[in-house]
XYZ file of C-alpha atoms in Angstrom:
81
model
C -184.032 140.654 -52.283
C -181.254 138.077 -50.772
C -179.386 135.731 -52.712
C -179.786 133.620 -49.802
C -181.991 132.216 -47.562
C -181.390 132.624 -43.667
C -181.758 128.482 -44.243
C -179.153 128.521 -46.981
C -177.178 131.390 -44.668
C -177.063 128.730 -41.558
C -176.979 125.835 -43.277
C -173.397 127.352 -45.190
C -172.655 128.940 -41.603
C -172.295 125.568 -39.977
C -171.047 123.333 -43.260
C -167.667 125.963 -42.991
C -167.020 125.139 -39.037
C -165.963 121.971 -40.095
C -163.317 123.335 -42.439
C -160.032 122.414 -41.527
C -158.074 125.649 -41.713
C -155.879 125.775 -38.085
C -152.981 123.698 -38.621
C -151.026 122.458 -35.515
C -147.564 121.696 -35.380
C -145.140 120.016 -33.065
C -140.839 118.819 -33.495
C -140.230 115.307 -33.517
C -137.099 113.539 -34.066
C -136.321 111.345 -37.121
C -136.743 108.383 -35.093
C -140.583 109.842 -34.032
C -141.457 110.480 -37.256
C -139.881 107.439 -38.947
C -142.414 105.499 -36.462
C -145.565 107.607 -37.236
C -144.968 107.627 -41.104
C -145.011 103.516 -40.692
C -147.570 103.149 -38.114
C -149.814 105.152 -40.858
C -149.001 103.590 -43.854
C -149.589 100.229 -42.220
C -153.430 101.987 -41.386
C -153.764 103.415 -45.156
C -153.828 106.729 -44.145
C -151.215 109.770 -44.820
C -148.959 110.770 -41.838
C -151.378 114.225 -41.373
C -154.533 111.977 -41.534
C -153.620 109.815 -39.254
C -151.837 112.447 -36.572
C -155.260 114.450 -35.888
C -157.222 110.976 -35.649
C -155.033 110.794 -32.949
C -155.574 114.083 -31.822
C -159.478 113.676 -32.220
C -159.469 110.212 -30.500
C -157.339 111.712 -27.290
C -159.897 114.396 -27.032
C -162.663 111.931 -27.145
C -161.098 110.294 -24.350
C -159.944 112.871 -21.954
C -163.928 113.969 -22.323
C -164.590 110.631 -21.179
C -166.747 109.323 -24.050
C -165.924 105.840 -25.354
C -163.657 105.742 -28.356
C -164.665 102.267 -29.341
C -167.917 100.739 -30.257
C -169.578 99.317 -27.219
C -169.403 95.873 -28.911
C -165.643 96.050 -29.162
C -165.334 97.989 -25.617
C -167.267 94.825 -23.503
C -165.300 92.833 -20.975
C -165.170 88.996 -21.162
C -166.444 88.193 -17.982
C -164.278 87.134 -14.873
C -165.077 83.363 -15.945
C -161.797 81.323 -16.507
C -161.049 80.229 -20.402
């Protein structure tokens, strides 16, 4: 008798797909690092988490998916203020 059912095994496999196991690196100048750290700190994020969000946002944008909610991306129309 198996310890886990097929549904439990499938759920565990799906959960493992979300694990962050692969590191991606690049080299930056000291100025670039300082800029990244400044913006990340201002947003209340760790440097790595900030960079991860930048990458994922760019991938989303490249796929043609909206990166902001519809409310935030509405245009103001052609009327004058």
